[in-house]
Coordinates of C-alpha atoms and ligand atoms in Angstrom, one line a residue:
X1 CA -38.0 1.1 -4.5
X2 CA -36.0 0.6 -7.9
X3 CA -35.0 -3.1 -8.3
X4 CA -31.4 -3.3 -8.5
X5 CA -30.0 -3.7 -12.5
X6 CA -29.2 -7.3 -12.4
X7 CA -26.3 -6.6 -14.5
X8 CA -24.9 -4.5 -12.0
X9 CA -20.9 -5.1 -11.0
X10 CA -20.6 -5.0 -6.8
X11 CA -17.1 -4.3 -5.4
X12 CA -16.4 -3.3 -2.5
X13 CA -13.5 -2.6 0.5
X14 CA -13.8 -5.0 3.7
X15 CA -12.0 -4.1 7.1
X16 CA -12.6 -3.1 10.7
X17 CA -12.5 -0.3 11.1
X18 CA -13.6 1.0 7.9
X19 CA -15.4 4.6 8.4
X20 CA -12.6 6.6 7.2
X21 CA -11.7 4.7 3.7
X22 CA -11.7 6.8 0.7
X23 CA -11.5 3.4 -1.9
X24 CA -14.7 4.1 -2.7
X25 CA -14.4 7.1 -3.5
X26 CA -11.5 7.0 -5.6
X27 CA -13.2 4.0 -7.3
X28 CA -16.5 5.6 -7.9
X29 CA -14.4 8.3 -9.8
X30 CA -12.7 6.2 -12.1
X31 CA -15.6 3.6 -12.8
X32 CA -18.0 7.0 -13.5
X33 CA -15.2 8.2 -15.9
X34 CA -14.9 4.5 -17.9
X35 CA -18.9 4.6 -17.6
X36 CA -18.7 1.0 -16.0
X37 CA -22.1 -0.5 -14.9
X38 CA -20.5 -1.4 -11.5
X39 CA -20.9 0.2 -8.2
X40 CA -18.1 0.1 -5.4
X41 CA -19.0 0.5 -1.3
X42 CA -17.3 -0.3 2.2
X43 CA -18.5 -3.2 4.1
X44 CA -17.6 -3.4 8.0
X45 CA -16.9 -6.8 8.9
X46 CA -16.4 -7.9 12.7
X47 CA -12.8 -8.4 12.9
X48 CA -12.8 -12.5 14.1
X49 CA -14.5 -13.4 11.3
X50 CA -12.8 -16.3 9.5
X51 CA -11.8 -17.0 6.1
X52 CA -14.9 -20.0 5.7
X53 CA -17.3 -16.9 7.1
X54 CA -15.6 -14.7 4.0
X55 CA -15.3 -17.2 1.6
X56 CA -19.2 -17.4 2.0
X57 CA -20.2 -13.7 2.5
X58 CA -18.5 -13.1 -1.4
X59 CA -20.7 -15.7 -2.8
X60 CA -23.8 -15.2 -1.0
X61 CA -23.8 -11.3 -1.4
X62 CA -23.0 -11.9 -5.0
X63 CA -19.6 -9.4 -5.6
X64 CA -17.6 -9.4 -7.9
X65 CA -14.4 -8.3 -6.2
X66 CA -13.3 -7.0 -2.6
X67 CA -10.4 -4.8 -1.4
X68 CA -9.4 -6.2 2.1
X69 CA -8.1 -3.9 5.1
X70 CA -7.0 -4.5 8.3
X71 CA -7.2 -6.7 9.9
X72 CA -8.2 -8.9 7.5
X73 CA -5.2 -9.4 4.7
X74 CA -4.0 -13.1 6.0
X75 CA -7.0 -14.3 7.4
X76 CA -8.4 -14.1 3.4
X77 CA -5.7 -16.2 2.0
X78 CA -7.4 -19.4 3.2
X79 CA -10.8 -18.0 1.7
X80 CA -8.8 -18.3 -2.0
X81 CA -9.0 -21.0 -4.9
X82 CA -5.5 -19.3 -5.7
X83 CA -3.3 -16.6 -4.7
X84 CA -0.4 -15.0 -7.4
X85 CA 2.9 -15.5 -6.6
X86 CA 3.5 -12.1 -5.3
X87 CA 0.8 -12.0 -2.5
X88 CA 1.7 -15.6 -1.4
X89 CA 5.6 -14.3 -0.5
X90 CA 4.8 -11.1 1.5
X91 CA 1.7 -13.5 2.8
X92 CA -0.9 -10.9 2.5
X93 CA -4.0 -10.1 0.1
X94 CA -5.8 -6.4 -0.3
X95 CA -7.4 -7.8 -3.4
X96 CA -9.6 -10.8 -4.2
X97 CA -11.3 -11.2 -8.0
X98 CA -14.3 -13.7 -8.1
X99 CA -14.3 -15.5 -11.5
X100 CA -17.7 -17.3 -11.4
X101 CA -17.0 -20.4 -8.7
X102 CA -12.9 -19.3 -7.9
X103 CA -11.6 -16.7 -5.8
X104 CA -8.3 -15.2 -6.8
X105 CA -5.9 -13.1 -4.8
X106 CA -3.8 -10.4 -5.2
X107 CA -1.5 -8.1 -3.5
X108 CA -1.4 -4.4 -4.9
X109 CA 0.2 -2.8 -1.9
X110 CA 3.4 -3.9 -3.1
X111 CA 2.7 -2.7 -6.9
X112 CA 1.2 0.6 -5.4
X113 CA 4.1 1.6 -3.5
X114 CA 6.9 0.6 -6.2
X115 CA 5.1 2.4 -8.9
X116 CA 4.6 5.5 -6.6
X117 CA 8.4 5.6 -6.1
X118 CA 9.5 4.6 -9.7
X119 CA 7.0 7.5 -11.2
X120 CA 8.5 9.8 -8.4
X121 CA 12.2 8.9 -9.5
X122 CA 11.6 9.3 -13.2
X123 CA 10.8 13.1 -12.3
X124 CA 12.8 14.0 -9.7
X125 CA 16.1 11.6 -9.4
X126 CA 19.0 12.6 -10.8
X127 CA 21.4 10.5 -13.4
X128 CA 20.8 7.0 -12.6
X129 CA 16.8 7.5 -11.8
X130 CA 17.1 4.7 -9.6
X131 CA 17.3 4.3 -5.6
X132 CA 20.4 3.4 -4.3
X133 CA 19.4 2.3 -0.9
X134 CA 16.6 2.7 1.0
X135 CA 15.7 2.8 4.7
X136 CA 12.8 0.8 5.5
X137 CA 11.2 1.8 8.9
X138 CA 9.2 -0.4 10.6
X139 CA 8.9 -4.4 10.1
X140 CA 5.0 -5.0 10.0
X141 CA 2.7 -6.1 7.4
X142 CA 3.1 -3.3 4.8
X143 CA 7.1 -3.3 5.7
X144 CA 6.7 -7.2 4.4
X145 CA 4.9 -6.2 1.2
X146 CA 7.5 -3.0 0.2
X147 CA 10.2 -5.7 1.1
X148 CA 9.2 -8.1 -1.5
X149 CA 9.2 -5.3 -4.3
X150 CA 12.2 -3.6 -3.5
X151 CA 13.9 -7.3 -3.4
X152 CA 12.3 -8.1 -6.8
X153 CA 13.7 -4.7 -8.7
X154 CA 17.2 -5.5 -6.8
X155 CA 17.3 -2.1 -4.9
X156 CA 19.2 -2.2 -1.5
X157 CA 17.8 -1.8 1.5
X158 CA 18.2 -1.5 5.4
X159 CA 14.8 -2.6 7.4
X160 CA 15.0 -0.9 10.9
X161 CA 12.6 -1.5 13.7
X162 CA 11.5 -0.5 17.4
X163 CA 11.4 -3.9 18.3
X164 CA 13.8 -6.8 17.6
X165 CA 11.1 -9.4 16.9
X166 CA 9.3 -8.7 13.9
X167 CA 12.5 -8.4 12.2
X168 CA 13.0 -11.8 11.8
X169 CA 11.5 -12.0 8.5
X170 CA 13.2 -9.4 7.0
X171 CA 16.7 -11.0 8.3
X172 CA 17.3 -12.6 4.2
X173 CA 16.6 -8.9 2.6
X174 CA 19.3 -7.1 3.7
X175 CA 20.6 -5.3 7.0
X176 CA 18.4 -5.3 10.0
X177 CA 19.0 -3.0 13.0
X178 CA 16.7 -1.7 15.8
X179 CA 16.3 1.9 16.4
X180 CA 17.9 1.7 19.5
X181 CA 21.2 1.0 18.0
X182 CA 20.9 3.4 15.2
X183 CA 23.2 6.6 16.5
X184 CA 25.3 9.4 14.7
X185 CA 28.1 6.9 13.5
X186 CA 25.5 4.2 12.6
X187 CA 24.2 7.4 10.0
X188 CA 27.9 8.6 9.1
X189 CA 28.4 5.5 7.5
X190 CA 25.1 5.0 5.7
X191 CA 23.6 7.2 3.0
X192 CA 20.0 6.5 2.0
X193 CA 18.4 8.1 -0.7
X194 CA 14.7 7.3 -0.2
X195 CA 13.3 6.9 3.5
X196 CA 9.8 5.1 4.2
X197 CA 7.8 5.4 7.3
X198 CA 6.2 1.6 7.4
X199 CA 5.6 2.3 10.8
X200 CA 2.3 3.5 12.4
X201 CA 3.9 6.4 14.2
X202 CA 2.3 9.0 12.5
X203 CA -1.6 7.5 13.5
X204 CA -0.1 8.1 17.3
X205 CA 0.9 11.9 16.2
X206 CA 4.5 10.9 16.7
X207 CA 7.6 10.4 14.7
X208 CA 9.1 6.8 14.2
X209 CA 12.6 8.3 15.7
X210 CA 14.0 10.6 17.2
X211 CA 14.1 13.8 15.3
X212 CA 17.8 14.6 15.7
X213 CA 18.4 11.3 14.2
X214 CA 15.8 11.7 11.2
X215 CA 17.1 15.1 10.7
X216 CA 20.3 13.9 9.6
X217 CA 19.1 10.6 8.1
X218 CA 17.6 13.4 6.0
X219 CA 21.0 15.3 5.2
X220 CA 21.5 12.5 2.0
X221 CA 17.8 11.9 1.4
X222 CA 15.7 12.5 -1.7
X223 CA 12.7 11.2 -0.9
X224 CA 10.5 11.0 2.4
X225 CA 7.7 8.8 2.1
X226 CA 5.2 8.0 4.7
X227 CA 3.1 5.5 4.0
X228 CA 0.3 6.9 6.9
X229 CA -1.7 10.1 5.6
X230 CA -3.9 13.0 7.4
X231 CA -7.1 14.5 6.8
X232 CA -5.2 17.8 6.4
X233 CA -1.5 18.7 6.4
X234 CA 1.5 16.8 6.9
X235 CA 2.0 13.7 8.9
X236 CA 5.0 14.7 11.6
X237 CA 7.5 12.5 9.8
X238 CA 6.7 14.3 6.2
X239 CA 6.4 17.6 8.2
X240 CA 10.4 17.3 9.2
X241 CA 11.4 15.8 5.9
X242 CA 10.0 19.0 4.3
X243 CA 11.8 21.3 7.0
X244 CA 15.3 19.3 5.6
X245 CA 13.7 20.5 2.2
X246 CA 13.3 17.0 1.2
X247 CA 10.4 16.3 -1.1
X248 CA 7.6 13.9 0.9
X249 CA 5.0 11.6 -0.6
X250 CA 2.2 10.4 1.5
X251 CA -0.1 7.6 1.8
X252 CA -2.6 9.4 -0.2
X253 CA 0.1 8.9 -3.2
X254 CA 0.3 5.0 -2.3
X255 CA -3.3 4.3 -1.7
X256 CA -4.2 5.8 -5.5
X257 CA -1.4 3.5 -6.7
X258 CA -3.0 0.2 -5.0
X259 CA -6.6 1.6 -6.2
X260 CA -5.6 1.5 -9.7
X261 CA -4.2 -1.9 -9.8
X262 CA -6.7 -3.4 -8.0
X263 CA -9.3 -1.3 -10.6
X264 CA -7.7 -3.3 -13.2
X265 CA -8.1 -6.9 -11.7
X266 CA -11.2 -5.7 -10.9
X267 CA -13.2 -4.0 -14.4
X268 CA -10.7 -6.2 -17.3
X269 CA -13.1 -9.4 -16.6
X270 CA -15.6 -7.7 -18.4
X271 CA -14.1 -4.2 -19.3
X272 CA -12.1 -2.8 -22.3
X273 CA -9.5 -2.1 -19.0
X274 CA -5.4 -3.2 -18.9
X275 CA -3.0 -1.4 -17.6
X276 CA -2.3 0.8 -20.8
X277 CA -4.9 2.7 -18.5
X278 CA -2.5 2.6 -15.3
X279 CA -1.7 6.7 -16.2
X280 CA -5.4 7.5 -16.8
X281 CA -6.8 5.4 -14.0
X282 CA -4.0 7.3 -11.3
X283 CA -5.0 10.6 -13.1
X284 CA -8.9 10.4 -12.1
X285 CA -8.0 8.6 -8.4
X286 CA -5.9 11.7 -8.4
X287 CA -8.2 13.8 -9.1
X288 CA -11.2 13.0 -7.0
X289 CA -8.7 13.2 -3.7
X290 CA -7.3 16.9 -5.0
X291 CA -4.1 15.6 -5.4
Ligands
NDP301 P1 1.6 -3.1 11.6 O1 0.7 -3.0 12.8 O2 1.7 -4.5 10.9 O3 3.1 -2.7 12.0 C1 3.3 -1.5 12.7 C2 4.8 -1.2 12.8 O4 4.9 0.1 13.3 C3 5.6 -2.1 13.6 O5 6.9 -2.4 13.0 C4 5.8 -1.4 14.9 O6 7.0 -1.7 15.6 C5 5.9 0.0 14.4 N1 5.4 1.1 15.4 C6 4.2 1.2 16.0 N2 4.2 2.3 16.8 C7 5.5 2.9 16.7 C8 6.0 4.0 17.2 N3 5.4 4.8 18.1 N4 7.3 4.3 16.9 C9 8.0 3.5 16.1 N5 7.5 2.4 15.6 C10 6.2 2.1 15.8 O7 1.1 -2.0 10.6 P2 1.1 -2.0 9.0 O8 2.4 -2.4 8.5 O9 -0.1 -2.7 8.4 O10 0.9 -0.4 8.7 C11 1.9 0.6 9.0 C12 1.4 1.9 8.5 O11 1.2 1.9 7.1 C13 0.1 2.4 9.1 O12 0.2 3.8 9.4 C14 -0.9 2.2 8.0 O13 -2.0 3.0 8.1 C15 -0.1 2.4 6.8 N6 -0.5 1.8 5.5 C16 -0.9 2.6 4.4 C17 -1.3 2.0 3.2 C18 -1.7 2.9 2.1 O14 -2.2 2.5 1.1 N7 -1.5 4.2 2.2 C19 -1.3 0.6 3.0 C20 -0.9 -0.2 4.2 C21 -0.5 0.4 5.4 P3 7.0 -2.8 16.8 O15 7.4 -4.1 16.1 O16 8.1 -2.3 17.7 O17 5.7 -2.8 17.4

C-alpha cells in the first residue's frame, strides 16, 4: 500500500446518520478544480459522543477541518478554543477549522441560506430586490440559524410552528403563531413574499400545513424554499408551490451555499482561496450535483 502524502489536507463531514451526505462530493469537486492537495470524506460518529471524545478524535486523527451534522451541532461548541459571533447566537456549529493547537467554529447554514435567497432575489425580485416579509416554518435548529440572518439583514419575519414550545426562542424576532391558529383571515391580513419550510415535513413525505392553507399562503408568494431535498423530484411542499406557479429552491440550493463557505474557512489557511471565489466555488458545487 502507498503511504499516505504527509502533506495531505484531511476534512471531512461528521454526523449520525451520515450515508446519504453528498459534502463530499461537492467538496471533492471544488478541491479537484483549485488542484488542492487535500482530500475530504464522511466519518459516522455514534451519536452520544461528547464534545471531550470530539475535541480528541480531530487531533488524534490529524484533520484539518470537519463539517458537523446532526446531531452533533451543539454538542461541538464545548469541543472549541473559540466560536465567531454568529454561531454562538443561533448556538449551533456545522464548521470547525483546526489552526495547529485551537479549534475554531463557525456556522455557515446561516450564510448558505441568506446567500441562496439574496442571489435568488437579485434575478428574480422585482423593484426593491429585497424580501419584505418572510414566513418561517418550523422553530428547530436550522429555523434558529435562518433567524439570526434574516434579523441581521433587517428583513421581517413571522416564525410559525406545530408546537408552541420551541417557539420560545424566536419570541424577540418577530410574530410567533402556531399552525393551528393560522386560518383564512390570519392569511387575508398577511402577505409574505418568500416562504421557508424549516420544518422536517418533507423527510415524513408530508406537507408542513395544510394544503388549502399553503395554497393561498402561496397566492402573494415569490419564492418557495424548502430547506429538505429528494433524491429525485420535488419535495411535496415545492411540488405545490410550483402548481401555484411559484418558483421553489430546495435544499440542494442551500447545502452548495453552506459547502462553499465552509470550503473557504476550510482551504484559505493554506490556499490562494477568499471569497472572491464564493461565484466560482458555488459554480463547481453546482455542477457536480447537476444543478
Ligand atoms: P429539528 O428537528 O431541529 O426541527 C424540526 C422542526 O420541524 C420542528 O419545528 C418540528 O415542529 C417541525 N416538524 C416536524 N415534523 C413536522 C410535521 N409533520 N409537520 C409540521 N412540522 C413538523 O430539525 P432541523 O431544524 O435541524 O431541520 C429541519 C429540516 O431542514 C430538515 O428537513 C433538515 O433535513 C433540513 N436542513 C437542511 C439543510 C441544508 O443544508 N439543506 C441544513 C439544515 C437542515 P415541532 O416543534 O412541533 O416538533
Amino acid at each position: 500500500m502507498q503511504n499516505l502524502d504527509s502533506n495531505l489536507k484531511l476534512f471531512a463531514v461528521i454526523g449520525n446518520p451520515i450515508k446519504h451526505s453528498l459534502s463530499p462530493l461537492i467538496h471533492n469537486a471544488a478541491i479537484t478544480h483549485y488542484a488542492l492537495n487535500a482530500y475530504y470524506g464522511k466519518i459516522l460518529l455514534p451519536s452520544n459522543i461528547d464534545s471531550k471524545f470530539l475535541r480528541e478524535f480531530v487531533f488524534s486523527s490529524n484533520i484539518c477541518g470537519l463539517n458537523i451534522t446532526l446531531p452533533f451541532k451543539e454538542v461541538v461548541i464545548n469541543a472549541l478554543d473559540s466560536i465567531d459571533t454568529l454561531a454562538a447566537k443561533i448556538g449551533a456549529v456545522n464548521t470547525l477549522v483546526r489552526h495547529n493547537d485551537t479549534l475554531m467554529g463557525y456556522n455557515t447554514d446561516a450564510y448558505g441560506f441568506y446567500k441562496c435567497i439574496e442571489d435568488f432575489m437579485e434575478s428574480n425580485f422585482m423593484e426593491s430586490k429585497r424580501a419584505r416579509n418572510v414566513l418561517l416554518l418550523g422553530a428547530g435548529g436550522s429555523a434558529k440559524s435562518i433567524a439570526v440572518i434574516l434579523a441581521n439583514h433587517n428583513i421581517n419575519f413571522c416564525i410559525a410552528n406545530r408546537s408552541a414550545a420551541k417557539l420560545a426562542y424566536f419570541k424577540d424576532f418577530g410574530e410567533c403563531i402556531t399552525f393551528d391558529k393560522i386560518d383564512s383571515k390570519w392569511v387575508e391580513n398577511n402577505a409574505f413574499d418568500i416562504i421557508v419550510n424549516a420544518t422536517s415535513s418533507s423527510i415524513q413525505g408530508i406537507l408542513p400545513l395544510d394544503s388549502v392553507i399553503l395554497e393561498s399562503l402561496f397566492k402573494n408568494a415569490h419564492l418557495a424554499f424548502d430547506l429538505m431535498y429528494q433524491k429525485q423530484g420535488l419535495t411535496p411542499f415545492c411540488e405545490l408551490a410550483k402548481s401555484c406557479n411559484v418558483p421553489t429552491l430546495d435544499g440542494k440550493n442551500m447545502l452548495v451555499y453552506q459547502a462553499a463557505y465552509s470550503f473557504i474557512y476550510f482551504h484559505s489557511n493554506y490556499a490562494n482561496i477568499s471569497s472572491d471565489n464564493i461565484i466560482n466555488i458555488i459554480s463547481v458545487m453546482n455542477g457536480a450535483l447537476g444543478i
